[in-house]
mmCIF file of C-alpha atoms in Angstrom:
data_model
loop_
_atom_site.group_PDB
_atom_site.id
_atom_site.type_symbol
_atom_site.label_atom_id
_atom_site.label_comp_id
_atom_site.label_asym_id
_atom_site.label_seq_id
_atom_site.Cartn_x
_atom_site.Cartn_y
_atom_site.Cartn_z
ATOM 1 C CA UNK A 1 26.409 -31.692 2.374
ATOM 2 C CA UNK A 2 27.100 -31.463 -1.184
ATOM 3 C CA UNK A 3 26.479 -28.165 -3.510
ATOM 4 C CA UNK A 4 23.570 -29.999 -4.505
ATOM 5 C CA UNK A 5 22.173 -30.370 -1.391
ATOM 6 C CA UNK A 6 22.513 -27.469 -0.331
ATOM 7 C CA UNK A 7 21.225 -25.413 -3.199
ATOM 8 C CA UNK A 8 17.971 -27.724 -2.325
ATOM 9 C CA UNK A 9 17.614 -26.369 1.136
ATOM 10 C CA UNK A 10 18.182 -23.032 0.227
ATOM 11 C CA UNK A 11 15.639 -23.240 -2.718
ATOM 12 C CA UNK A 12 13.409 -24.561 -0.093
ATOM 13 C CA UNK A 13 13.783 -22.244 2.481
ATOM 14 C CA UNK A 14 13.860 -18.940 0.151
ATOM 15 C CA UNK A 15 10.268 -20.115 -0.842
ATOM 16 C CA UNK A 16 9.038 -21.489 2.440
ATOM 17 C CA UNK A 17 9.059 -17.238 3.607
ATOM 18 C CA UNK A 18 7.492 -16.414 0.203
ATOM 19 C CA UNK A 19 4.694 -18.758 1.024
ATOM 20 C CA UNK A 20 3.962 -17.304 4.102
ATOM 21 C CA UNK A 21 4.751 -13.747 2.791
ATOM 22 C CA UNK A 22 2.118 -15.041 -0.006
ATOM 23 C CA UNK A 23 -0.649 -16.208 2.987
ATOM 24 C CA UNK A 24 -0.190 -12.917 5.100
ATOM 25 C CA UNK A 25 -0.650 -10.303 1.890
ATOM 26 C CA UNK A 26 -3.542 -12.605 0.766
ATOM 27 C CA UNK A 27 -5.072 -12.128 4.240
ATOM 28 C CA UNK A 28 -4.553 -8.825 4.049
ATOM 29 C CA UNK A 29 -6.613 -8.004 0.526
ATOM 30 C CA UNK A 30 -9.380 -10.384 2.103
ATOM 31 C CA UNK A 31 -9.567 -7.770 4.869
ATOM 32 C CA UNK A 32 -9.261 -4.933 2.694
ATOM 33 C CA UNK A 33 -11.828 -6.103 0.836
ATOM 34 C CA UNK A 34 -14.449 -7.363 3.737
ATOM 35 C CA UNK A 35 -13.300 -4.454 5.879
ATOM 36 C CA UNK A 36 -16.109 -1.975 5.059
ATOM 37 C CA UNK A 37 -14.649 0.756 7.598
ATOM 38 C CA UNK A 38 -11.266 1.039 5.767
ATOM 39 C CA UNK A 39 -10.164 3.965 4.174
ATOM 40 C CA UNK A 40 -10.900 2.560 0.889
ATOM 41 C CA UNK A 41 -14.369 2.271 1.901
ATOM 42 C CA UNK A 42 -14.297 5.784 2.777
ATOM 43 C CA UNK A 43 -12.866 6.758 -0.809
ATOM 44 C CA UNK A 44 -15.138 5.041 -2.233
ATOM 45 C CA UNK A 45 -18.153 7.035 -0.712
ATOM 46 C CA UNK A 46 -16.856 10.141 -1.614
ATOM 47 C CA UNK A 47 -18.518 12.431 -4.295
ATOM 48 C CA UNK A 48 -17.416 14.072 -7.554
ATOM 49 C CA UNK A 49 -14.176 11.651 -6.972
ATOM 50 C CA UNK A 50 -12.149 11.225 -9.753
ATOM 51 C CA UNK A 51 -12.169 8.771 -12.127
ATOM 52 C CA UNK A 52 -8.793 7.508 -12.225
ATOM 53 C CA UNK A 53 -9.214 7.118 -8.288
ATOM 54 C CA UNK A 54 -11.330 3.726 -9.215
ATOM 55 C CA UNK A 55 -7.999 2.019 -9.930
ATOM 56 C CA UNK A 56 -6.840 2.752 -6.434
ATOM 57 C CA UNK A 57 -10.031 1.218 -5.180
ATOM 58 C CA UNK A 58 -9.464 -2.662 -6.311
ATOM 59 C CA UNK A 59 -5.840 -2.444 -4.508
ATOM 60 C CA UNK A 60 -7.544 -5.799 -2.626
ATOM 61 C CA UNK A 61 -7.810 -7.380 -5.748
ATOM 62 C CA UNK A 62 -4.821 -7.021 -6.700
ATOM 63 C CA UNK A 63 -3.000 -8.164 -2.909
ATOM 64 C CA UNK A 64 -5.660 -11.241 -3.385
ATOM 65 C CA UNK A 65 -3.877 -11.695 -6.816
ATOM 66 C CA UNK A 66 -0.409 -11.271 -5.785
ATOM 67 C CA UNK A 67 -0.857 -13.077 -2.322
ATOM 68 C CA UNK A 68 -2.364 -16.315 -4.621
ATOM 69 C CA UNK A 69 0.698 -15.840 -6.881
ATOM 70 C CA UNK A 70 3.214 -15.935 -3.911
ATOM 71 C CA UNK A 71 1.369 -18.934 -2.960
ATOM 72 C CA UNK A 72 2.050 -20.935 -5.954
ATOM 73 C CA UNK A 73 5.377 -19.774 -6.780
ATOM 74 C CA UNK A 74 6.402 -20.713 -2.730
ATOM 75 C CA UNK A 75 4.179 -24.082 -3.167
ATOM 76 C CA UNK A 76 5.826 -25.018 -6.598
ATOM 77 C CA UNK A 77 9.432 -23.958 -5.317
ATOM 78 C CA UNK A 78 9.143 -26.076 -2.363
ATOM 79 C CA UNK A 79 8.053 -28.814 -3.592
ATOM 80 C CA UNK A 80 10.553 -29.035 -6.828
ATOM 81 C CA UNK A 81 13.426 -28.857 -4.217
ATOM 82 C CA UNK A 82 12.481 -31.797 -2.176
ATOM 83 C CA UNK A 83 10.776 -33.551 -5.034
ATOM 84 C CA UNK A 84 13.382 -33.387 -7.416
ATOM 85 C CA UNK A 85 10.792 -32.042 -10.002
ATOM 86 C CA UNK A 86 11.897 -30.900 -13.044
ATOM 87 C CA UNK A 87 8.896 -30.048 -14.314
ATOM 88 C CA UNK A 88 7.881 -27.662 -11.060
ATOM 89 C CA UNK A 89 11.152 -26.117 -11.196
ATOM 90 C CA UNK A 90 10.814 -25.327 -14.754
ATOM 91 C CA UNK A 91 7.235 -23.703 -14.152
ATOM 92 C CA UNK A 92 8.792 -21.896 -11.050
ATOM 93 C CA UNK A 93 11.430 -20.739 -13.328
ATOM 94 C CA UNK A 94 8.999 -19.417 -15.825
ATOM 95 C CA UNK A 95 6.451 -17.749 -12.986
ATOM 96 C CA UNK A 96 9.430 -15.561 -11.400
ATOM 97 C CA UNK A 97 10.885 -14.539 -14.615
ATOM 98 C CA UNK A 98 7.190 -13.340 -15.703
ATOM 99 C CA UNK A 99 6.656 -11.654 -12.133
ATOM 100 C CA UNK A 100 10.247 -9.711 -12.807
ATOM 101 C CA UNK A 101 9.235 -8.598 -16.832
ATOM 102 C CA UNK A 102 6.474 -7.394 -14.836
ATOM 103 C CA UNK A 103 8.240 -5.423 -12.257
ATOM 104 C CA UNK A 104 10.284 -3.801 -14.327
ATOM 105 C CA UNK A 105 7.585 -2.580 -16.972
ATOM 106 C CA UNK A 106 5.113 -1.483 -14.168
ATOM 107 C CA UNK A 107 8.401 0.664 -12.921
ATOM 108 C CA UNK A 108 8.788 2.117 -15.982
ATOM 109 C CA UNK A 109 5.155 2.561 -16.563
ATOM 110 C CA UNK A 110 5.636 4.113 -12.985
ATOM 111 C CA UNK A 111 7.928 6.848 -14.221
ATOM 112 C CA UNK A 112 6.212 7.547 -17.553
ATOM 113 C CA UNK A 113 3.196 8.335 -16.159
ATOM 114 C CA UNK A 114 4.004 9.904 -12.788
ATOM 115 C CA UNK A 115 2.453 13.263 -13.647
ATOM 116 C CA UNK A 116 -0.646 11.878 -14.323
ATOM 117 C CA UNK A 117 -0.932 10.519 -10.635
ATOM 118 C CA UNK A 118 0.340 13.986 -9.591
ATOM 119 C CA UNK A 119 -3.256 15.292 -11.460
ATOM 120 C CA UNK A 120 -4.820 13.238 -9.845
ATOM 121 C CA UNK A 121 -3.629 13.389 -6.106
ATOM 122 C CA UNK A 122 -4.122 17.809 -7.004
ATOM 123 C CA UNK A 123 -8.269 16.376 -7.767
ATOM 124 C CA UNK A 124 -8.525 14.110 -5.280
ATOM 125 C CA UNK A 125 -7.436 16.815 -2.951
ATOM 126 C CA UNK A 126 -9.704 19.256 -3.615
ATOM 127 C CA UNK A 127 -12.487 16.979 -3.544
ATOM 128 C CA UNK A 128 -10.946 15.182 0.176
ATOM 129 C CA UNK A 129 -11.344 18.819 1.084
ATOM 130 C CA UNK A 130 -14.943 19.631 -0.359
ATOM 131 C CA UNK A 131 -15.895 16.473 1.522
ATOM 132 C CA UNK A 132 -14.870 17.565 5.585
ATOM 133 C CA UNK A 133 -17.101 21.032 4.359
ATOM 134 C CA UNK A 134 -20.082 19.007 3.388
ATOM 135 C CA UNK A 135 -19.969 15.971 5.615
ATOM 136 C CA UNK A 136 -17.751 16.015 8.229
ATOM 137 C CA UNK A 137 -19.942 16.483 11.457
ATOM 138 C CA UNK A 138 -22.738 15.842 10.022
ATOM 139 C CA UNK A 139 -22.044 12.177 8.561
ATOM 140 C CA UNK A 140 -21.015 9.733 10.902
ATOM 141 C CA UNK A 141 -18.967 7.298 8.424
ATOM 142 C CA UNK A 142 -16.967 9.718 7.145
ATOM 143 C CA UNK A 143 -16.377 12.246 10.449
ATOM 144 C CA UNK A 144 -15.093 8.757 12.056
ATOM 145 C CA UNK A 145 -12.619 7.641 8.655
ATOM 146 C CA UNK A 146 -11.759 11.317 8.935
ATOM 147 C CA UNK A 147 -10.836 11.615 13.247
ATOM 148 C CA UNK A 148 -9.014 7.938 12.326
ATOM 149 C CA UNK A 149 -6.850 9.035 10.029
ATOM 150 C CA UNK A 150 -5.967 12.731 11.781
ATOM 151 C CA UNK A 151 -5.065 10.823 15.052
ATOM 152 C CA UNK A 152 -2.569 7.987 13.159
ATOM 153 C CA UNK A 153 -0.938 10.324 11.132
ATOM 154 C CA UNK A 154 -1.250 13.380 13.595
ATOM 155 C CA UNK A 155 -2.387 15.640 10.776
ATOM 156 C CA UNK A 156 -5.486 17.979 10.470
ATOM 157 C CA UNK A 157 -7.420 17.860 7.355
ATOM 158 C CA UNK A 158 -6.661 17.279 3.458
ATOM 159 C CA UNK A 159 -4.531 20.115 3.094
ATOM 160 C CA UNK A 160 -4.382 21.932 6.634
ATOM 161 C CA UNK A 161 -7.593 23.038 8.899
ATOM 162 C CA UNK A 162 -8.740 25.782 6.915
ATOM 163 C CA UNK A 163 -10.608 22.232 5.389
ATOM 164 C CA UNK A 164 -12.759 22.525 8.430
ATOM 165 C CA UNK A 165 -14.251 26.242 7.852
ATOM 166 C CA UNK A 166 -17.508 25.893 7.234
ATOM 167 C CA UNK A 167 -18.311 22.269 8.018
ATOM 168 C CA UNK A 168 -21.086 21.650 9.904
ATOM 169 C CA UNK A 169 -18.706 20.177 12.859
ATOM 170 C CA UNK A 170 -17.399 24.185 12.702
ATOM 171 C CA UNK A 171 -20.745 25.334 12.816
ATOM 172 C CA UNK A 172 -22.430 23.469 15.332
ATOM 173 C CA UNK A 173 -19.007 23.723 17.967
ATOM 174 C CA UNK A 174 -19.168 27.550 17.819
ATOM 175 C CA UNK A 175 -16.287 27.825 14.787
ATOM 176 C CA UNK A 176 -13.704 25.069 17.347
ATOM 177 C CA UNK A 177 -11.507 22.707 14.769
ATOM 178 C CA UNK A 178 -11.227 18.672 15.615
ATOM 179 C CA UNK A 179 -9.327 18.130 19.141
ATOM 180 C CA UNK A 180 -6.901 16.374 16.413
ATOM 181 C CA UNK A 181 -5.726 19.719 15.360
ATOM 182 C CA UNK A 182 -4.168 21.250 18.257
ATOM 183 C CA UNK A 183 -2.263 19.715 20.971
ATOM 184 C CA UNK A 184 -4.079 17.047 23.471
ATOM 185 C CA UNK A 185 -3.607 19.162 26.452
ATOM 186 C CA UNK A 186 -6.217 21.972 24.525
ATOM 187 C CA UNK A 187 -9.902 21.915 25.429
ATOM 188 C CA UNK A 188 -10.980 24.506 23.010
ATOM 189 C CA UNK A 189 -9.234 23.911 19.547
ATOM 190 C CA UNK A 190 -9.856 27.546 17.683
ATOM 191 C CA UNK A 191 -8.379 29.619 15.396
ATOM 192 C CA UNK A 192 -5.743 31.129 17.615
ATOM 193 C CA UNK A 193 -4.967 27.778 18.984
ATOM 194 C CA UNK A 194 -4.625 26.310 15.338
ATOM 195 C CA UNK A 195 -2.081 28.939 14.272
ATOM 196 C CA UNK A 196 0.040 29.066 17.746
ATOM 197 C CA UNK A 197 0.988 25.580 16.433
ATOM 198 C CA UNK A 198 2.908 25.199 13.251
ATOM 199 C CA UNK A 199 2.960 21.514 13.720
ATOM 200 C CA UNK A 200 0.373 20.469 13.298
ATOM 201 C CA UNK A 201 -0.173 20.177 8.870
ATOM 202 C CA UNK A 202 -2.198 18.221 6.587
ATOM 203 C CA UNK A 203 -2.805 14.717 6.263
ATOM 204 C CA UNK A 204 -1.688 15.333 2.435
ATOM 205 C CA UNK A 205 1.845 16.586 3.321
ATOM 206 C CA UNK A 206 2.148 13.899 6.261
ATOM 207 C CA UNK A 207 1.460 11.377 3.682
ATOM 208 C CA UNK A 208 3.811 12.861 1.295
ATOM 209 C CA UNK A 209 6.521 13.332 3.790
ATOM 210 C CA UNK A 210 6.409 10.160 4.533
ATOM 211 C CA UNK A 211 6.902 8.706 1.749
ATOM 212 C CA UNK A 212 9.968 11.067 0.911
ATOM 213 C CA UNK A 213 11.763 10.074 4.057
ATOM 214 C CA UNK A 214 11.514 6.470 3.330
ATOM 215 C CA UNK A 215 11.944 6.397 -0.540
ATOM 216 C CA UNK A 216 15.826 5.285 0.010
ATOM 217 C CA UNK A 217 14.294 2.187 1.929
ATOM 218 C CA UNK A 218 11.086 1.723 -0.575
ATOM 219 C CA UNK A 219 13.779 1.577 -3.271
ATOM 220 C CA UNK A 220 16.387 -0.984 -1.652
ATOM 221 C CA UNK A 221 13.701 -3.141 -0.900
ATOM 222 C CA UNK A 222 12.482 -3.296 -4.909
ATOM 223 C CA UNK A 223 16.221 -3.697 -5.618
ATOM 224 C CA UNK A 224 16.671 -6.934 -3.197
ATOM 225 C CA UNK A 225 13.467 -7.993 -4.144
ATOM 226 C CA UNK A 226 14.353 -8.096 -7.927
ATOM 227 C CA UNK A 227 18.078 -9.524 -6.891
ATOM 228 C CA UNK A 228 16.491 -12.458 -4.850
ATOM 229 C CA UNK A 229 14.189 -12.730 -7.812
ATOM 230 C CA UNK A 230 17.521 -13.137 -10.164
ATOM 231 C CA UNK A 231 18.971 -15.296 -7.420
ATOM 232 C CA UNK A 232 15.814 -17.715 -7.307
ATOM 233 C CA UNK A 233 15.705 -17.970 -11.383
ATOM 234 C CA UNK A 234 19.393 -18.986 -11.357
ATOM 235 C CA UNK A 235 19.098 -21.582 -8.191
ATOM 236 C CA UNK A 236 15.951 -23.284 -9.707
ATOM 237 C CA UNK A 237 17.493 -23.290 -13.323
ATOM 238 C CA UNK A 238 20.707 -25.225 -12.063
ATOM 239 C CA UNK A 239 18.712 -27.880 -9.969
ATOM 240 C CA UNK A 240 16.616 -28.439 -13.016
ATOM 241 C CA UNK A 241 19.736 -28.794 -15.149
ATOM 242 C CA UNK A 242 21.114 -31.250 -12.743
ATOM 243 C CA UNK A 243 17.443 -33.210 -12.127
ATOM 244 C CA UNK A 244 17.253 -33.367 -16.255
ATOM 245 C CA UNK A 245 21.162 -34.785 -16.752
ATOM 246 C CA UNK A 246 20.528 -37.552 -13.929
ATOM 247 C CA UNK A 247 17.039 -38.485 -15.671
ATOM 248 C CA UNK A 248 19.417 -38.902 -18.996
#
């Protein structure tokens, strides 16, 4: 197998994963979108939310978009290789380079205005947490988005269970927190229980910790993402080079 060759099964196995990477992301904004119990439904129900929160809200949108795009620039990738078509290797060439111009200005627009998603995590908190006082016991949507959450991420309220004083779940259980805040092997969850355990924190910090502990591996993946971008623009570029000189 020639260079040639084999830059054509390379080309057409690279974007043979991205179309399936494209299907699975665009089946996973459908069900974002359809899913009605999802936490995004649940953000979207709460009140006095910020406005800036309504961004966060069409994040299926946006996997629908970038699923579709995946599928075109695996389809048209794919098919360039084993069709020797310059013209679908040029378009590939132009989609990718577009989708990396993109990257790097949304990363940059990423850094410029990180304190302004820091304002509004600080007022989405404190309405999260003036939400479980008003509704949580009392509403069943959000009481079940709420106990989902707390028993994935092992966490007890927005900020820590002092979210829970007052609610009517509080009220009506004689002043006992969600099961979720103490241990599993506790009947009665109350206030001595809650602050025997420093473990258990909010669902804010969890969240936050989170994504602290795997920020080395959120940032190698953007990196190899943006080098197999380079990669594919310079693979597709020399096929279409050689495809054009054999046409002349």
């Amino acid at each position: 197998m020639g260079c040639f060759g084999f830059l054509k099964m390379m080309m057409f196995l690279f974007n043979g994963i991205i179309f399936l990477a494209g299907a699975a992301v665009l089946g996973v904004g459908i069900w974002v979108k359809v899913d009605s119990g999802s936490i995004l439904a649940f953000l979207g129900k709460i009140e006095n939310a910020p406005a800036g929160l309504s961004h966060v809200l069409n994040v299926g949108y946006l996997l629908i978009a970038v699923g579709a795009l995946l599928l075109v620039i695996g389809f048209l990738g794919c098919c360039g290789a084993v069709r020797e078509s310059s013209c679908m290797l040029l378009l590939f060439f132009i989609i990718v380079m577009v989708v990396f111009i993109a990257e790097v200005a949304g990363a940059v627009v990423i850094l410029v205005f990180r304190p302004l998603a820091e304002e509004l995590l600080t007022k989405f908190g404190k309405v999260a947490a003036e939400n479980i006082h008003k509704d949580y016991g009392n509403n069943s949507d959000v009481t079940g988005l709420w106990n989902a959450t707390m028993s994935s991420l092992h966490c007890c309220g927005f900020y820590n269970s002092s979210d829970f004083v007052g609610s009517p779940y509080y009220n009506q259980h004689h002043h006992q927190y969600p099961p979720q805040c103490c241990l599993p092997t506790v009947q009665l969850c109350n206030q001595t229980i809650v602050d025997s355990d420093p473990m258990v924190t909010g669902c804010f910090a969890k969240i936050k910790k989170l994504i602290e502990d795997n920020m080395a591996a959120i940032v190698g993946v953007a990196l190899g993402i943006a080098a197999l971008e380079i990669c594919a623009m310079g693979v597709s570029m020399i096929l279409y080079c050689r495809i054009k000189s054999r046409g002349d």
